[in-house]
Amino acid sequence: MTNTLLILSKDAKVYQQLLSGRLPPDIHVLATDNIESVMEMQQQITLALAEPALIAPALTKLPHLKWLQSTFAGVDALQDDSLPRDYLLTGVKDIFGPLISEYVMGHWIALLRQFNLYHTQQRQQIWQAHPYTSLQNKTMVITGTGSIGRHLAKTASCFGVKVLGVNTLAKQWSEFDQCYTLEQLDTVLAQGDIVVNALPATTKTQQLFNLDRFKQMPSHAIFINIGRGSAVNEVDLNQALEQNLIAHAACDVFTIEPLPVESPLWQNPHMTITPHHAAVSFPNQIAEIFLGNLSLFLSSKPLKYSVDLVKGY
Amino acid sequence: MTNTLLILSKDAKVYQQLLSGRLPPDIHVLATDNIESVMEMQQQITLALAEPALIAPALTKLPHLKWLQSTFAGVDALQDDSLPRDYLLTGVKDIFGPLISEYVMGHWIALLRQFNLYHTQQRQQIWQAHPYTSLQNKTMVITGTGSIGRHLAKTASCFGVKVLGVNTLAKQWSEFDQCYTLEQLDTVLAQGDIVVNALPATTKTQQLFNLDRFKQMPSHAIFINIGRGSAVNEVDLNQALEQNLIAHAACDVFTIEPLPVESPLWQNPHMTITPHHAAVSFPNQIAEIFLGNLSLFLSSKPLKYSVDLVKGY
């Protein structure tokens, strides 16, 4: 059986090069950053390696798609009720953990150690030390215990941090000191020196972090969002920071991206904004995941990193 | 036998409070931040809990000192040839590892992820991502495999970093992927994506990091000094940064502290300066070490964290 593989990504050419010579000869490849350019071939496309947001608008026009390998961890663009779900979806679950861990630990240390303040002092040739505390024995709360949350938990533990996890059914993962249900969230938040949202975008997590949640956190708490923007009510977050309900927030994801210039968060001195860049897909890693799954797919074996389109993870 | 304990530290009152009620009743305590104020008692002082630089000038006038518990890791102030060495010296070897690890990993991530650039962008409401690389599979060279170097090695390993150590006799420590002798330094430096100096101040380490050493490092290398300032030739470091022999340096210690305002390092855009603050002695931790050692001392048992005054560590 002949397969046609659609590579749909701004890095399409990079992927084409990475896969060159490593695909079975009977696979026909269409590589593009624009779905429109290949729509005359739509009937032939059976496989896809694609960015969710780029392929979502075309999904209804790909009747023979059997398997889609996402290049991103977040697949909520594919979850719209109007979209077909009659294909296998696989994600990239294991490669973002290390990158997210670097982001979270780096920002946490930079905040506790006031890197910005020392940078300013340096430009003024000021040699002045300020008190700080260690990460040791602090408590990190992570909402979401998927592969990203678990990797972060393991990394934080290396610094002597106590790590509490929150997931749907309080499933206990060994990377955490303790896991709790989403219903116990408020009690857990009160213990967090730092709260990290690593939940996928689902109906349950929509605007989960609102004023009521921020009120539960200690006033010295740091909130970090590396999950999805939709999990946070940004008006409430800005208010929580202005009223010192929490000490600082660092967000890599927002409800609308790029974050609109009108957002007061840009100028909030207790806010760190990064442009959805905490974890990026390095194409060589994605290509390896794709090739591994392709081999499984062609021999009709279960694929790795499969995503449940209803749950969204 | 009655002992008189000198507490000599800018935190003398904090220590006095922390030890209050926890010392044997026959120990007489003198707590001060100024050695001159207790010099009429000099003949009685048998024990000291003190900052090396504060007690060093008075050492010759304390003939009955039997044991000195340093409040700092760096004891080079006590190594001057003119100073007596007929007392037990103990340090604070295990508490700085975690703090130094936070400093090094935090600064490394902040540099790789360009935290300063994103901070500047944020103030201009610019949403723009820049390429970066992960810590995974990078190589860290640590000169000095004492408790600080080893703790850092363990922490870096948690991020998937390969860690190479350098010590006098290439003693192999389990925290490192491989250890080398100081004679092999140049070969090892060439492999370092990051080079961290964690050596104590000894005659062997004096100006170890000079232009020749910086020339061995890759041009993308980051150099971090959390050991002693005397290990680095600062003129050479500035030149290495100006000539892009290495990409960036972050130093917490300098030959003269505070770093003189005339130093060109202050304004070097590839330089991060912090005011000898990467690891601080939290008095409660030092007090516990002191009390543990006091109990050993009074029962004539070997003390923990003893320092060889000749070696300097």
XYZ file of C-alpha atoms in Angstrom:
626
model
C 0.000 0.000 0.000
C 1.321 3.407 -0.934
C 1.265 6.218 1.626
C 1.494 9.930 1.056
C 3.075 11.858 3.904
C 2.193 15.502 4.425
C 4.886 17.464 6.263
C 3.196 20.690 7.316
C 5.384 22.984 9.403
C 7.309 26.215 9.189
C 10.293 23.836 9.425
C 9.006 21.635 6.589
C 12.255 21.834 4.643
C 14.312 20.958 7.702
C 12.122 17.913 8.304
C 12.359 16.882 4.665
C 16.129 16.994 4.905
C 16.206 15.138 8.232
C 13.992 12.362 6.831
C 15.736 12.211 3.478
C 16.944 8.694 2.737
C 15.352 7.342 5.912
C 11.804 6.741 4.645
C 10.584 3.591 2.885
C 10.818 4.217 -0.882
C 7.075 3.826 -1.481
C 6.198 6.797 0.724
C 5.436 9.919 -1.272
C 6.317 13.125 0.589
C 4.612 16.531 0.386
C 6.512 19.118 2.444
C 5.146 22.628 2.833
C 4.506 25.415 5.289
C 1.188 26.193 3.605
C -1.566 23.593 3.377
C -3.193 25.373 0.426
C -0.237 24.562 -1.796
C -0.884 20.812 -1.574
C -4.672 20.700 -1.535
C -4.902 19.158 -4.992
C -3.311 16.073 -3.418
C -5.714 15.991 -0.470
C -7.262 12.644 -1.409
C -3.889 10.925 -1.306
C -2.666 12.112 2.067
C -2.633 9.236 4.556
C 0.074 10.320 6.973
C 0.992 13.699 8.412
C 3.802 15.222 10.417
C 2.309 18.597 11.217
C 1.803 21.558 13.534
C -1.684 21.232 15.035
C -2.770 24.798 14.295
C -1.636 24.551 10.665
C -3.351 21.262 9.863
C -6.549 21.810 11.885
C -8.324 23.977 9.241
C -7.660 21.316 6.578
C -8.562 18.215 8.581
C -12.068 17.924 7.127
C -10.542 17.886 3.651
C -8.184 14.982 4.338
C -10.589 12.020 4.215
C -7.871 9.360 4.088
C -5.659 10.616 6.903
C -4.856 7.630 9.111
C -2.161 8.973 11.390
C -1.056 12.447 12.399
C 2.216 12.959 14.264
C 2.019 16.357 15.936
C 5.226 18.414 16.100
C 3.957 20.163 19.246
C 2.958 18.977 22.708
C -0.187 21.124 22.810
C -2.830 19.606 20.505
C -5.874 21.610 21.578
C -6.152 23.097 18.074
C -7.261 19.612 16.985
C -9.924 19.208 19.660
C -12.627 21.431 18.196
C -15.935 19.511 18.070
C -16.332 20.312 14.381
C -13.123 18.450 13.489
C -12.870 14.783 12.537
C -11.326 12.412 15.057
C -11.137 9.297 12.918
C -7.323 9.194 12.755
C -4.525 8.233 15.109
C -2.925 11.195 16.825
C 0.520 11.015 18.388
C 2.318 13.764 20.278
C 5.848 14.511 21.414
C 5.558 13.760 25.087
C 9.072 13.091 26.275
C 11.173 15.837 24.767
C 9.703 18.917 26.443
C 10.284 17.862 30.036
C 13.962 18.836 30.122
C 13.393 22.156 28.346
C 10.472 23.109 30.578
C 12.487 22.126 33.644
C 15.311 24.427 32.572
C 12.833 27.264 32.068
C 11.099 26.823 35.419
C 14.225 26.245 37.529
C 16.066 29.068 35.746
C 13.289 31.597 36.276
C 12.723 30.503 39.850
C 16.400 30.936 40.755
C 16.603 34.227 38.831
C 13.677 35.540 40.876
C 14.836 34.259 44.279
C 18.342 35.581 43.604
C 17.179 38.859 42.020
C 19.270 38.519 38.861
C 17.611 41.637 37.399
C 18.542 43.732 40.409
C 22.195 42.627 40.289
C 22.253 43.329 36.559
C 21.054 46.874 37.209
C 23.539 47.289 40.068
C 26.383 46.106 37.848
C 25.697 48.811 35.288
C 25.961 51.321 38.125
C 29.104 49.655 39.548
C 27.284 48.908 42.772
C 28.635 46.043 44.900
C 25.787 45.311 47.242
C 24.446 41.975 48.424
C 20.815 41.325 49.264
C 19.331 38.555 51.379
C 17.916 35.497 49.662
C 16.767 32.038 50.510
C 17.701 28.645 49.128
C 15.461 26.371 47.082
C 16.134 23.645 49.636
C 13.063 22.615 51.590
C 10.804 24.882 49.557
C 7.582 23.423 48.176
C 6.657 23.321 44.492
C 3.089 22.583 43.467
C 2.702 21.279 39.927
C -0.781 21.078 38.422
C -0.580 18.366 35.787
C 1.476 15.223 36.234
C 2.055 14.327 32.598
C 5.535 13.784 31.233
C 6.391 17.499 31.562
C 5.128 17.789 35.135
C 6.897 14.601 36.148
C 10.207 15.623 34.623
C 9.991 18.985 36.360
C 9.200 17.246 39.656
C 12.300 15.101 39.304
C 14.482 18.102 38.487
C 13.140 20.206 41.361
C 13.811 17.288 43.721
C 17.500 17.485 42.799
C 17.496 20.910 44.480
C 15.981 19.570 47.687
C 12.533 20.876 46.798
C 9.411 19.131 48.091
C 7.100 18.543 45.131
C 3.324 18.172 45.293
C 1.351 17.142 42.226
C -2.262 17.692 41.247
C -4.072 15.485 38.744
C -7.596 14.243 38.036
C -7.666 11.227 40.342
C -4.727 11.866 42.704
C -2.757 9.193 40.874
C 0.508 8.864 42.809
C 3.619 9.252 40.671
C 7.003 8.387 42.129
C 8.517 11.723 41.016
C 6.292 13.567 43.499
C 6.289 13.614 47.278
C 2.509 13.468 47.138
C -0.246 13.842 44.548
C -3.731 15.271 45.077
C -6.966 15.522 43.132
C -8.038 18.667 41.315
C -10.772 19.014 43.974
C -8.052 19.360 46.634
C -6.338 22.102 44.635
C -7.023 24.987 47.033
C -5.541 23.172 50.021
C -2.453 22.277 48.009
C -1.978 25.784 46.583
C -1.685 27.163 50.122
C 1.492 25.108 50.558
C 3.191 26.310 47.377
C 6.244 28.526 47.507
C 5.971 28.123 43.757
C 2.997 26.928 41.709
C 3.615 25.653 38.187
C 0.772 25.002 35.781
C 1.602 22.120 33.456
C -1.963 21.113 32.632
C -3.090 20.530 29.056
C -5.920 22.674 27.711
C -9.171 20.902 28.522
C -12.612 22.098 29.536
C -11.721 21.332 33.175
C -8.666 23.560 33.148
C -10.290 26.560 31.413
C -9.608 29.674 33.551
C -8.709 27.391 36.441
C -6.288 29.986 37.789
C -8.589 32.855 38.691
C -8.668 35.300 41.589
C -9.995 32.640 43.981
C -7.036 30.379 43.214
C -4.468 33.173 43.574
C -6.019 34.050 46.948
C -5.214 30.538 48.168
C -1.515 30.897 47.408
C 0.919 32.381 49.969
C 1.713 36.053 49.322
C 5.357 35.140 48.638
C 4.326 32.552 46.031
C 5.603 32.565 42.465
C 3.222 31.372 39.752
C 4.584 29.929 36.527
C 2.457 28.970 33.532
C 4.090 26.701 31.005
C 0.877 24.743 30.322
C -1.699 26.521 28.220
C -2.775 30.163 28.255
C -6.444 29.237 28.603
C -5.795 27.913 32.129
C -5.292 31.437 33.454
C -7.681 34.354 33.819
C -5.241 37.086 32.880
C -7.327 39.947 34.304
C -7.347 38.133 37.638
C -3.629 37.385 37.412
C -2.851 41.051 36.870
C -5.046 41.973 39.836
C -3.427 39.302 42.036
C 0.003 40.740 41.216
C -1.106 44.336 41.755
C -2.662 43.480 45.113
C 0.382 41.412 46.133
C -1.755 38.308 46.579
C 1.246 36.565 45.040
C 4.786 37.852 44.618
C 5.540 37.210 40.960
C 4.368 35.373 37.862
C 6.289 34.098 34.861
C 4.154 33.051 31.918
C 5.229 31.571 28.625
C 1.682 31.024 27.319
C -1.304 33.352 27.060
C -4.965 33.255 26.034
C -4.116 35.226 22.892
C -0.611 34.967 21.447
C 1.263 37.162 20.882
C 0.013 38.761 24.095
C -1.869 41.902 22.905
C 0.006 45.165 23.483
C -3.019 46.411 25.454
C -2.488 43.786 28.156
C -1.508 45.447 31.451
C 0.647 42.380 32.171
C 3.400 43.769 29.901
C 4.096 46.617 32.298
C 3.421 44.818 35.545
C 6.732 44.862 37.466
C 5.899 41.516 39.078
C 5.364 39.798 35.741
C 7.807 37.953 33.496
C 6.604 37.429 29.927
C 8.257 35.053 27.477
C 6.999 34.424 23.931
C 5.809 30.773 24.107
C 9.355 29.607 23.908
C 9.933 27.669 27.155
C 10.123 24.464 25.142
C 10.650 24.365 21.431
C 10.501 21.398 19.133
C 13.982 20.705 17.902
C 13.207 19.130 14.512
C 15.876 16.451 14.879
C 14.165 15.146 18.011
C 10.715 15.222 16.401
C 12.078 13.491 13.307
C 13.355 10.627 15.457
C 10.002 10.270 17.192
C 8.264 10.309 13.812
C 10.565 7.668 12.323
C 10.107 5.409 15.332
C 6.352 5.725 15.110
C 6.355 5.306 11.325
C 8.064 1.981 11.698
C 5.452 0.929 14.284
C 2.629 2.226 12.079
C 3.807 0.326 9.000
C 3.966 -2.900 10.993
C 0.529 -2.178 12.522
C 1.884 -1.949 16.063
C 0.655 0.493 18.724
C 2.224 3.929 18.348
C 4.188 5.770 21.042
C 2.982 9.021 22.599
C -0.564 8.528 21.377
C -2.979 11.286 22.376
C -6.613 10.843 23.317
C -8.438 13.537 21.323
C -11.300 13.651 23.818
C -9.099 14.101 26.900
C -6.640 16.252 24.990
C -3.548 14.483 26.351
C 37.771 22.453 82.407
C 36.165 25.775 81.586
C 36.052 27.000 78.019
C 35.553 30.503 76.721
C 33.899 30.714 73.321
C 34.548 33.704 71.088
C 31.765 34.356 68.574
C 33.248 36.779 66.073
C 30.974 37.620 63.178
C 28.827 40.402 61.837
C 26.010 38.018 62.813
C 27.402 37.565 66.369
C 24.092 38.429 68.007
C 22.180 36.051 65.774
C 24.576 33.245 66.685
C 24.338 34.086 70.364
C 20.567 33.804 70.159
C 20.687 30.572 68.147
C 23.059 28.980 70.674
C 21.257 30.345 73.698
C 20.272 27.531 76.070
C 22.005 24.946 73.896
C 25.563 25.273 75.257
C 26.963 23.462 78.298
C 26.604 25.806 81.316
C 30.350 26.011 81.982
C 31.072 27.615 78.605
C 31.566 31.345 78.822
C 30.507 33.212 75.685
C 31.963 36.382 74.172
C 29.951 37.532 71.160
C 31.083 40.490 69.095
C 31.595 41.791 65.575
C 34.801 43.514 66.652
C 37.749 41.559 68.043
C 39.178 44.650 69.760
C 36.230 44.797 72.145
C 37.144 41.456 73.750
C 40.923 41.636 73.703
C 41.193 41.967 77.464
C 39.842 38.387 77.591
C 42.305 37.049 75.017
C 44.065 34.676 77.437
C 40.824 32.890 78.227
C 39.570 32.214 74.723
C 39.794 28.499 73.944
C 37.074 28.097 71.328
C 35.967 30.295 68.465
C 33.111 30.467 66.011
C 34.367 33.128 63.655
C 34.722 34.621 60.209
C 38.269 33.865 58.996
C 39.093 37.413 57.921
C 37.903 38.867 61.239
C 39.794 36.508 63.481
C 43.012 36.242 61.404
C 44.579 39.518 62.645
C 44.035 38.442 66.270
C 45.195 34.825 66.000
C 48.679 35.512 67.344
C 47.074 37.066 70.428
C 44.941 34.014 71.259
C 47.544 31.645 72.754
C 45.005 29.196 74.202
C 42.771 28.787 71.155
C 42.231 25.060 70.673
C 39.478 24.948 68.077
C 38.176 27.421 65.516
C 34.918 26.740 63.710
C 34.906 28.920 60.599
C 31.584 30.413 59.517
C 32.798 30.512 55.896
C 33.960 27.900 53.409
C 36.968 29.970 52.270
C 39.651 29.911 54.975
C 42.574 31.353 53.019
C 42.682 34.357 55.395
C 43.992 31.896 57.986
C 46.743 30.449 55.808
C 49.248 33.279 55.985
C 52.669 31.913 56.960
C 52.932 34.397 59.815
C 49.832 32.986 61.517
C 49.810 30.216 64.120
C 48.483 26.812 63.066
C 48.460 25.109 66.448
C 44.666 24.842 66.685
C 41.974 22.664 65.133
C 40.229 24.320 62.217
C 36.834 23.176 60.994
C 34.887 24.552 58.051
C 31.364 24.413 56.739
C 31.809 22.035 53.871
C 28.376 20.630 53.218
C 26.075 23.637 53.260
C 27.400 25.632 50.322
C 26.977 22.945 47.665
C 23.243 23.496 47.198
C 23.551 27.303 47.166
C 26.437 27.286 44.692
C 24.545 24.822 42.505
C 21.553 27.150 42.412
C 23.814 30.058 41.464
C 25.628 28.200 38.691
C 22.601 26.479 37.164
C 20.531 29.665 37.424
C 23.119 31.828 35.715
C 23.833 29.216 33.082
C 20.154 28.898 32.143
C 19.683 32.688 32.281
C 22.548 33.076 29.808
C 21.542 30.260 27.433
C 17.939 31.493 27.469
C 18.842 35.190 27.299
C 16.718 36.258 30.269
C 18.120 39.803 30.048
C 17.094 40.146 26.415
C 13.530 38.968 27.119
C 13.358 41.346 30.075
C 14.307 44.245 27.790
C 11.845 43.068 25.133
C 9.074 42.881 27.691
C 9.500 46.517 28.645
C 9.114 47.356 24.956
C 6.125 44.997 24.566
C 8.058 42.939 22.038
C 6.953 39.318 21.567
C 9.885 37.768 19.785
C 11.469 34.378 20.296
C 15.161 33.671 19.803
C 16.864 30.325 19.226
C 18.467 28.565 22.159
C 19.879 25.206 23.032
C 19.168 22.822 25.877
C 21.519 21.958 28.717
C 21.099 18.295 27.779
C 24.272 16.686 26.487
C 26.330 19.801 27.160
C 29.620 19.419 29.024
C 30.479 21.146 32.299
C 34.084 21.239 33.489
C 34.485 21.802 37.219
C 37.939 22.585 38.583
C 37.885 21.461 42.182
C 36.066 18.336 43.313
C 35.477 19.227 46.955
C 32.014 19.152 48.472
C 30.915 22.186 46.433
C 32.221 20.834 43.134
C 30.704 17.441 43.779
C 27.303 18.823 44.693
C 27.312 20.965 41.571
C 28.282 17.933 39.477
C 25.329 15.997 40.852
C 22.930 18.856 40.189
C 24.177 19.435 36.639
C 23.762 15.707 35.957
C 20.054 16.052 36.751
C 19.837 18.262 33.648
C 21.498 15.665 31.427
C 24.834 17.488 31.532
C 28.096 15.553 31.164
C 30.389 16.618 34.008
C 34.184 16.486 33.981
C 36.172 17.179 37.140
C 39.718 18.388 37.679
C 41.623 17.762 40.898
C 45.205 17.267 42.051
C 45.536 13.523 41.459
C 42.608 12.763 39.118
C 40.802 11.139 42.016
C 37.612 9.698 40.535
C 34.435 10.837 42.279
C 31.154 9.153 41.467
C 29.387 12.481 40.895
C 31.529 13.088 37.786
C 31.576 11.323 34.434
C 35.369 11.531 34.573
C 38.038 13.299 36.632
C 41.418 14.554 35.430
C 44.598 15.930 36.979
C 45.403 19.623 37.055
C 48.151 18.863 34.508
C 45.469 17.718 32.053
C 43.524 20.946 32.533
C 44.044 22.391 29.052
C 42.764 19.266 27.309
C 39.701 19.220 29.549
C 38.960 22.937 29.155
C 38.639 22.454 25.396
C 35.627 20.217 26.040
C 33.783 22.663 28.288
C 30.573 24.312 27.174
C 30.813 25.760 30.661
C 33.826 25.895 32.970
C 33.233 26.395 36.689
C 36.074 27.169 39.063
C 35.395 25.688 42.485
C 39.018 25.451 43.638
C 40.102 26.706 47.048
C 42.752 29.426 47.164
C 46.131 27.709 47.250
C 49.497 28.542 45.730
C 48.741 26.080 42.910
C 45.530 27.835 41.927
C 46.904 31.387 41.998
C 46.067 33.070 38.651
C 45.365 29.641 37.195
C 42.801 31.106 34.829
C 44.885 33.356 32.629
C 44.846 34.131 28.920
C 46.420 30.771 28.059
C 43.610 28.933 29.854
C 40.860 31.029 28.250
C 42.403 30.303 24.839
C 41.879 26.578 25.455
C 38.139 26.993 26.009
C 35.671 26.921 23.087
C 34.592 30.393 21.937
C 31.009 29.651 23.023
C 32.173 28.686 26.530
C 30.834 30.290 29.687
C 33.254 30.708 32.592
C 31.935 30.874 36.135
C 34.066 31.594 39.191
C 32.540 30.686 42.523
C 35.875 29.537 43.988
C 38.283 32.280 44.964
C 39.101 35.517 43.185
C 42.825 34.801 43.259
C 42.355 31.925 40.799
C 41.625 34.362 37.976
C 43.796 36.916 36.232
C 41.161 39.605 35.786
C 43.057 41.573 33.150
C 43.266 38.401 31.081
C 39.610 37.594 31.694
C 38.562 41.007 30.441
C 40.735 40.563 27.377
C 39.356 37.068 26.727
C 35.820 38.467 26.811
C 36.678 41.455 24.614
C 38.358 39.224 22.043
C 35.495 36.699 22.165
C 37.850 33.921 23.214
C 34.956 32.892 25.439
C 31.313 33.976 25.265
C 30.544 35.084 28.802
C 31.779 35.032 32.377
C 29.907 35.199 35.658
C 32.050 35.830 38.710
C 31.019 36.015 42.318
C 34.566 36.409 43.670
C 37.384 38.774 42.739
C 41.022 39.443 43.633
C 39.968 42.605 45.482
C 36.489 42.814 46.939
C 34.434 44.870 46.437
C 35.621 44.849 42.822
C 37.234 48.289 42.354
C 35.153 50.758 40.323
C 38.122 51.131 37.941
C 37.838 47.507 36.823
C 36.801 47.332 33.166
C 34.880 44.145 34.005
C 32.012 46.234 35.390
C 31.151 47.557 31.941
C 32.017 44.478 29.918
C 28.752 43.380 28.260
C 29.838 39.737 28.408
C 30.433 39.848 32.154
C 28.086 39.127 35.053
C 29.254 40.444 38.422
C 27.733 39.403 41.741
C 28.972 40.619 45.145
C 30.426 37.406 46.690
C 26.973 36.208 47.458
C 26.589 32.947 45.537
C 26.575 31.070 48.820
C 25.975 32.715 52.141
C 26.266 31.200 55.576
C 22.793 30.950 56.989
C 23.556 31.246 60.709
C 21.075 28.541 61.681
C 22.952 26.012 59.550
C 26.353 27.092 60.881
C 25.043 26.974 64.432
C 23.993 23.340 63.949
C 27.414 22.438 62.546
C 29.064 24.210 65.464
C 26.912 22.469 68.073
C 27.581 19.076 66.497
C 31.305 19.722 66.501
C 31.252 21.179 70.012
C 29.775 17.973 71.312
C 32.505 15.990 69.514
C 35.188 18.376 70.776
C 34.086 18.111 74.405
C 34.197 14.338 74.233
C 37.596 14.458 72.481
C 36.301 12.864 69.302
C 37.428 13.801 65.775
C 35.595 16.882 64.460
C 33.576 17.044 61.265
C 34.608 19.224 58.300
C 38.159 19.641 59.558
C 40.400 21.727 57.318
C 44.090 21.144 56.646
C 45.668 24.585 57.084
C 48.574 23.697 54.811
C 46.433 22.466 51.922
C 43.794 25.079 52.598
C 40.850 22.670 52.278
